[in-house]
Every structure is written in structure tokens, then in C-alpha cells.
CSV table of C-alpha atoms in Angstrom, one decimal:
chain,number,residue,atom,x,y,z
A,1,UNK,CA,-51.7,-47.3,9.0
A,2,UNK,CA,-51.2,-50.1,6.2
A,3,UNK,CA,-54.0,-52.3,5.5
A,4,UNK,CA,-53.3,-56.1,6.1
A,5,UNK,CA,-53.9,-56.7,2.6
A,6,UNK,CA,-52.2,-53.6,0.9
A,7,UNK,CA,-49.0,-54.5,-0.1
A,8,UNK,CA,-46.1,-51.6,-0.8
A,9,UNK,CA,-44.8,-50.9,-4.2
A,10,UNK,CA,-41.3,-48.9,-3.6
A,11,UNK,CA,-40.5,-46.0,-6.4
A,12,UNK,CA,-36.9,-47.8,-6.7
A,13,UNK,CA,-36.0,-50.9,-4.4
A,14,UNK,CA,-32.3,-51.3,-4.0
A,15,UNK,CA,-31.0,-54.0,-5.7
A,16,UNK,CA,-27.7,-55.5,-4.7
A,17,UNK,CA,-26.3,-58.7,-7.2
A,18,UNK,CA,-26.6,-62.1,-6.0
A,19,UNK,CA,-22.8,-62.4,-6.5
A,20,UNK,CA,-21.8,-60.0,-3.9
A,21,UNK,CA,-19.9,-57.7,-5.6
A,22,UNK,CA,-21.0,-54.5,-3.5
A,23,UNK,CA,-19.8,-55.8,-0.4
A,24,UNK,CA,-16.4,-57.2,-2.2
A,25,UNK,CA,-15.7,-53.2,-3.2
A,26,UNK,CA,-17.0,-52.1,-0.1
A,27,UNK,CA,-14.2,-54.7,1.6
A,28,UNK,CA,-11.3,-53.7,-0.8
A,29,UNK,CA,-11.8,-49.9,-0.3
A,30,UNK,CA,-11.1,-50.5,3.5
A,31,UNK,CA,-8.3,-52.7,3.1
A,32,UNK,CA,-7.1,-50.4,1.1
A,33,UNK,CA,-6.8,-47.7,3.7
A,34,UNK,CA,-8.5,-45.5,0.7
A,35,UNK,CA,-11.6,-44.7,2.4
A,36,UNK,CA,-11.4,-40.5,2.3
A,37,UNK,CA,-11.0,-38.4,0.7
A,38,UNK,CA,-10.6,-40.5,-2.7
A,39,UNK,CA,-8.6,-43.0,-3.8
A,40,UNK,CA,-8.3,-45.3,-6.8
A,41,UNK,CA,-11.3,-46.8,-6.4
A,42,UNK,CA,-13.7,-43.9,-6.6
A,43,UNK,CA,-11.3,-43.3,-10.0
A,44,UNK,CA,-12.1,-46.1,-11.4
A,45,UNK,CA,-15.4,-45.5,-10.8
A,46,UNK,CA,-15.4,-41.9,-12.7
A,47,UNK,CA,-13.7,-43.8,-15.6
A,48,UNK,CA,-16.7,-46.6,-15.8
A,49,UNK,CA,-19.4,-44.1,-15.2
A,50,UNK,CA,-18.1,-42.1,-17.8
A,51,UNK,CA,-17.5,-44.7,-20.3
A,52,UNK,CA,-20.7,-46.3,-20.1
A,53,UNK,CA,-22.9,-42.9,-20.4
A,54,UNK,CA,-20.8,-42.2,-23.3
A,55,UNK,CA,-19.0,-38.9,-21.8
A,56,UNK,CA,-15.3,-37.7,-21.6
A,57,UNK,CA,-14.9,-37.5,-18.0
A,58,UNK,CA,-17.2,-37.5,-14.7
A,59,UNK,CA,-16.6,-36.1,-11.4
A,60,UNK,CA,-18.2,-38.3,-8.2
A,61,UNK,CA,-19.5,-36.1,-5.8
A,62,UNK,CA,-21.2,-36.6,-2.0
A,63,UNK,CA,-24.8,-36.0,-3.8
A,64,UNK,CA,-26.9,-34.8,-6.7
A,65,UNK,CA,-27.3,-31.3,-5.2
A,66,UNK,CA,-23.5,-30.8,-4.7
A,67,UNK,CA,-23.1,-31.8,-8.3
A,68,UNK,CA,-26.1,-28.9,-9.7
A,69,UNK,CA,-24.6,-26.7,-7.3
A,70,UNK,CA,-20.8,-27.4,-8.5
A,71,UNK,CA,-22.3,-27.0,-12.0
A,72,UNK,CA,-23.5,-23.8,-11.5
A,73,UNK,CA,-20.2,-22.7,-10.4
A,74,UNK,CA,-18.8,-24.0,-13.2
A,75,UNK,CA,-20.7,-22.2,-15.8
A,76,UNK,CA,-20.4,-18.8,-14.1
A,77,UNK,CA,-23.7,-18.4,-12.5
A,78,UNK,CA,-23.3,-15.8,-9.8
A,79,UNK,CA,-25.6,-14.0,-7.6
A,80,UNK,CA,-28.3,-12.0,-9.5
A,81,UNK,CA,-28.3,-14.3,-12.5
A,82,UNK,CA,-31.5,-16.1,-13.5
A,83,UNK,CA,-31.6,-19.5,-14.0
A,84,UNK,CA,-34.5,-21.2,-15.6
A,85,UNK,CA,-35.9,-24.5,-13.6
A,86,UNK,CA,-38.4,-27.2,-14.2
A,87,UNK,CA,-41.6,-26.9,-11.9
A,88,UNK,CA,-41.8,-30.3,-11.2
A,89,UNK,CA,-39.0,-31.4,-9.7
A,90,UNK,CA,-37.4,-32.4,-6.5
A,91,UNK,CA,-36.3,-29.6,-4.1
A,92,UNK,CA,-32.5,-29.4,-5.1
A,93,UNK,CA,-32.7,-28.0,-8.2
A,94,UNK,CA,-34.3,-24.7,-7.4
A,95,UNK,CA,-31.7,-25.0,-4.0
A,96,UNK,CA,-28.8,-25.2,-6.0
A,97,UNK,CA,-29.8,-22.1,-7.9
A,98,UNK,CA,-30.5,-20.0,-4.8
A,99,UNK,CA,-27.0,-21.4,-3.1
A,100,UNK,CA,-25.2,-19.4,-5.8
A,101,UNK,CA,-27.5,-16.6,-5.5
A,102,UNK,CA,-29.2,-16.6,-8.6
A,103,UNK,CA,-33.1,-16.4,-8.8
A,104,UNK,CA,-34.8,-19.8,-10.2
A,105,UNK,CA,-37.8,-19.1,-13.0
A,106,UNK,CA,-40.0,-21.9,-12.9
A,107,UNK,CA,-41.3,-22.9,-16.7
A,108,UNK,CA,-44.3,-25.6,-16.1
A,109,UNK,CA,-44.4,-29.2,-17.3
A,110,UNK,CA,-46.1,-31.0,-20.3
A,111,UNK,CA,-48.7,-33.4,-19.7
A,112,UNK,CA,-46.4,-36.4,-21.4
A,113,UNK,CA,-43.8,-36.1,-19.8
A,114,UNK,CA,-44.3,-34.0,-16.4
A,115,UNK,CA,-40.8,-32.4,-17.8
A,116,UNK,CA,-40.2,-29.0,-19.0
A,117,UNK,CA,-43.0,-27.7,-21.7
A,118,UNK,CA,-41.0,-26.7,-24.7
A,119,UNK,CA,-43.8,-24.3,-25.8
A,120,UNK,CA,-44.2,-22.6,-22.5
A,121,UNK,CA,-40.0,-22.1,-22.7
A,122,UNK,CA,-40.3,-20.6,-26.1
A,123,UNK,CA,-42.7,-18.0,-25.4
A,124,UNK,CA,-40.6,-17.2,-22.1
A,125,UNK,CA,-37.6,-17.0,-23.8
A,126,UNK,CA,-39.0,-15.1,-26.5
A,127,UNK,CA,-40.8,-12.1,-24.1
A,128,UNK,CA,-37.8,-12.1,-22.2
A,129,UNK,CA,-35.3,-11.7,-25.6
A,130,UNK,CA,-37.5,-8.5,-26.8
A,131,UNK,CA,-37.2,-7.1,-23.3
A,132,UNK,CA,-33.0,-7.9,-23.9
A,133,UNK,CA,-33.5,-9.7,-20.4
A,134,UNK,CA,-32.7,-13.8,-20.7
A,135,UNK,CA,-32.1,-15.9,-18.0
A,136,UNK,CA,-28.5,-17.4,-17.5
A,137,UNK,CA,-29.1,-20.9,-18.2
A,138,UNK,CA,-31.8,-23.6,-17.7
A,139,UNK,CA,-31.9,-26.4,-15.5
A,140,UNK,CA,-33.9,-29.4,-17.3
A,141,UNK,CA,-35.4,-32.3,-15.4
A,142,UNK,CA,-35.9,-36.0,-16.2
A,143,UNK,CA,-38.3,-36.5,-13.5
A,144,UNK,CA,-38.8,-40.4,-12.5
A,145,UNK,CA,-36.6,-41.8,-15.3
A,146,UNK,CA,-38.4,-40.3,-18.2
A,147,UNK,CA,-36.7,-37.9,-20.6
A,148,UNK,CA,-37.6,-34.4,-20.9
A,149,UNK,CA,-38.4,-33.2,-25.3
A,150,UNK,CA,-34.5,-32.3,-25.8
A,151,UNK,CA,-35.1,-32.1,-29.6
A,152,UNK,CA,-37.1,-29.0,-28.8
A,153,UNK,CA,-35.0,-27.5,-25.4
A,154,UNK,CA,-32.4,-28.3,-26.7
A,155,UNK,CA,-33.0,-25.9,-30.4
A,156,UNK,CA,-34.9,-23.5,-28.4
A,157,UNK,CA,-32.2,-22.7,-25.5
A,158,UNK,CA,-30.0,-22.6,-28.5
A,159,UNK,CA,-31.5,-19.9,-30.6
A,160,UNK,CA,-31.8,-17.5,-27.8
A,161,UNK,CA,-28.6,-18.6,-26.4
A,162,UNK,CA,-29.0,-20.2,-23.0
A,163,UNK,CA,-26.7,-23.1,-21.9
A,164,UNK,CA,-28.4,-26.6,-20.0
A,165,UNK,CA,-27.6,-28.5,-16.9
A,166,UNK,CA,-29.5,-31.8,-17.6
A,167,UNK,CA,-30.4,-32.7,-13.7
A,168,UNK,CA,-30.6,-36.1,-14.9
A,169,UNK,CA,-30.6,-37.7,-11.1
A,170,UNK,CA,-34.0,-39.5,-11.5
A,171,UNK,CA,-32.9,-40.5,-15.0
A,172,UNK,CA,-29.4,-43.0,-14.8
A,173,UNK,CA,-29.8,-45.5,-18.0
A,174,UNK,CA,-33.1,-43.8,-19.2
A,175,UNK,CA,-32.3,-42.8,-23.0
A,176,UNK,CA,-34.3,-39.9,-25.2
A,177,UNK,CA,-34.0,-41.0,-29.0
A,178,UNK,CA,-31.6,-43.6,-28.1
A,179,UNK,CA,-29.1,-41.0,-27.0
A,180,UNK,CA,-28.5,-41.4,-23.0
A,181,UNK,CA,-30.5,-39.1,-20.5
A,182,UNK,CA,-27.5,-36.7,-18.8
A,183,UNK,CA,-25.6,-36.0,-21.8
A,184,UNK,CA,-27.5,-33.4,-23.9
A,185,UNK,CA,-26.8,-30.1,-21.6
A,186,UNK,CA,-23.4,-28.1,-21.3
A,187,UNK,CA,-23.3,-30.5,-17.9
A,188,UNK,CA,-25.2,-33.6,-16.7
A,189,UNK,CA,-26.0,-34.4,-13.2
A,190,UNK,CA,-26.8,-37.8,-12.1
A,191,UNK,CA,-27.6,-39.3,-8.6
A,192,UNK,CA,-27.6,-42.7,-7.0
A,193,UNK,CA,-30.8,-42.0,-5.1
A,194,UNK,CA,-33.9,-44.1,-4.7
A,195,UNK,CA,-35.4,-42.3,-7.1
């Protein structure tokens, strides 16, 4: 029960413009008849998207799980594989890995940033490469809009030669080192969630 003078601080309020142009595209996707399976408007809205993360194409799906489990599919992740995946994160990711039946490896997060611990990957990674045993790929986490260390991921999935998913879904307009969250993996996942 809420205290009478507590007041609630949502994670991520909507916001909808003063102008109304939700409800405007809302109004002209039902006029249009285009209201499933696609149509031009959710086209246009995989060219804007694109163009303003700074990416070559993007692919709207019905969620951010569909899109991690799509992009596991896409890279060639198949049942057996191992796939490592940020501890702290929301349930999907670790789902997504298990839909294509591949095992998730859980590396632990940094105290910064609450993202992936570069140093904990490395000496993962490097066990795992003298046992000739390395994980698929990596799914990294920006988790509540801040940036997981890609300088360092990013060189160390490299040099043992392990592709990233950015799950970027709690991370839409954050930026690492001015570059855009969701575009420094093999495949960046984004979500219009609350969070």
C-alpha cells in the first residue's frame, strides 16, 4: 500500500507529443486498410529507424524477444551451441538462447555499469580457448539505457572469435563513445518497452 505522501517515480513514463502525431499514424494506418500484416507504414518506419541509428536496414518485429530470437537464427545458432549472456538482464535474453536450443553462459556484471565485466569475459574466454571449447556468440546487454565497455567486448570477442548480438532494448538513443548503443554487435536488438 502507497503512503499518502510517497509519490511514484516510473522507470520510463510514456510520452506521447503535444501535437498528436501518434494518434494521426495510428488513424492513417486504419484508413489505410494496412493494419496486418505490414504495409507502407511500418516500411517507412524501418527506413527512419534505420537512418537515425545510423544502420543499413532494420527489421520491425512484434517484440524484443522475437528480434534476439530471430537473431539467433540468423547467425546460425542451433541446438547444442553455447551462447554467452549478461547476468543482469531481463528474462528474454537467456529465453531466446534456450528457444534455439542453445545453452546460455552467464558472465557477471561490473560495478559501473551493471553490464557485462570485460575481465570476467576474458578469463572465460581464455579457459575455454585452451580447452578448444568457445561458446558460439555473446549476447551483450545495455541494461537501463547505459552502455555496456564495447571498447573492451568488443576486442576481446574478437581475438578469440565470437560474434555479438547487442540486446540494446533498454538502450534506444543511449550512445557509448558517441557511437549509438545497438550498433556495435554483428546484430542490434532494440525494443519499445517501458524500459
Amino acid at each position: 500500500m502507497m503512503r499518502q505522501n510517497s509519490r511514484r517515480i516510473y522507470l520510463s513514463p510514456p510520452h506521447m507529443s503535444e501535437e498528436g502525431y501518434e494518434i494521426k499514424f495510428v488513424m492513417e494506418g486504419f484508413e489505410s486498410g494496412w493494419i496486418a500484416p505490414l504495409g507502407p507504414m511500418v516500411d517507412a518506419f524501418e527506413e527512419e529507424f534505420a537512418s537515425w541509428v545510423g544502420i543499413p536496414y532494420a527489421v520491425a518485429l512484434s517484440s524484443g524477444t522475437a528480434a534476439l530470437h530471430l537473431s539467433l537464427i540468423a547467425s546460425g545458432v542451433e541446438p547444442g551451441d553455447e551462447v554467452i549472456c549478461s547476468s543482469f538482464t531481463f528474462a528474454a535474453t537467456a529465453n531466446a538462447i534456450t528457444y534455439v536450443g542453445a545453452r546460455p553462459i552467464f558472465i557477471d556484471s561490473e560495478a559501473q555499469t551493471w553490464n557485462m565485466d570485460p575481465n570476467l569475459l576474458e578469463d572465460f574466454l581464455k579457459k575455454r580457448s585452451q580447452r578448444g571449447s568457445v561458446p558460439k556468440m555473446a549476447i551483450v546487454v545495455d541494461a537501463l539505457g547505459q552502455s555496456a565497455d564495447y571498447h573492451a567486448l568488443v576486442a576481446i570477442c574478437h581475438k578469440y572469435g565470437v560474434d555479438i548480438v547487442e540486446d540494446a532494448a533498454e538502450a534506444l538513443g543511449a550512445r557509448y563513445r558517441g557511437e549509438k548503443c545497438g550498433t556495435f554487435g554483428k546484430i542490434g536488438v532494440f525494443s519499445f518497452n517501458g524500459n
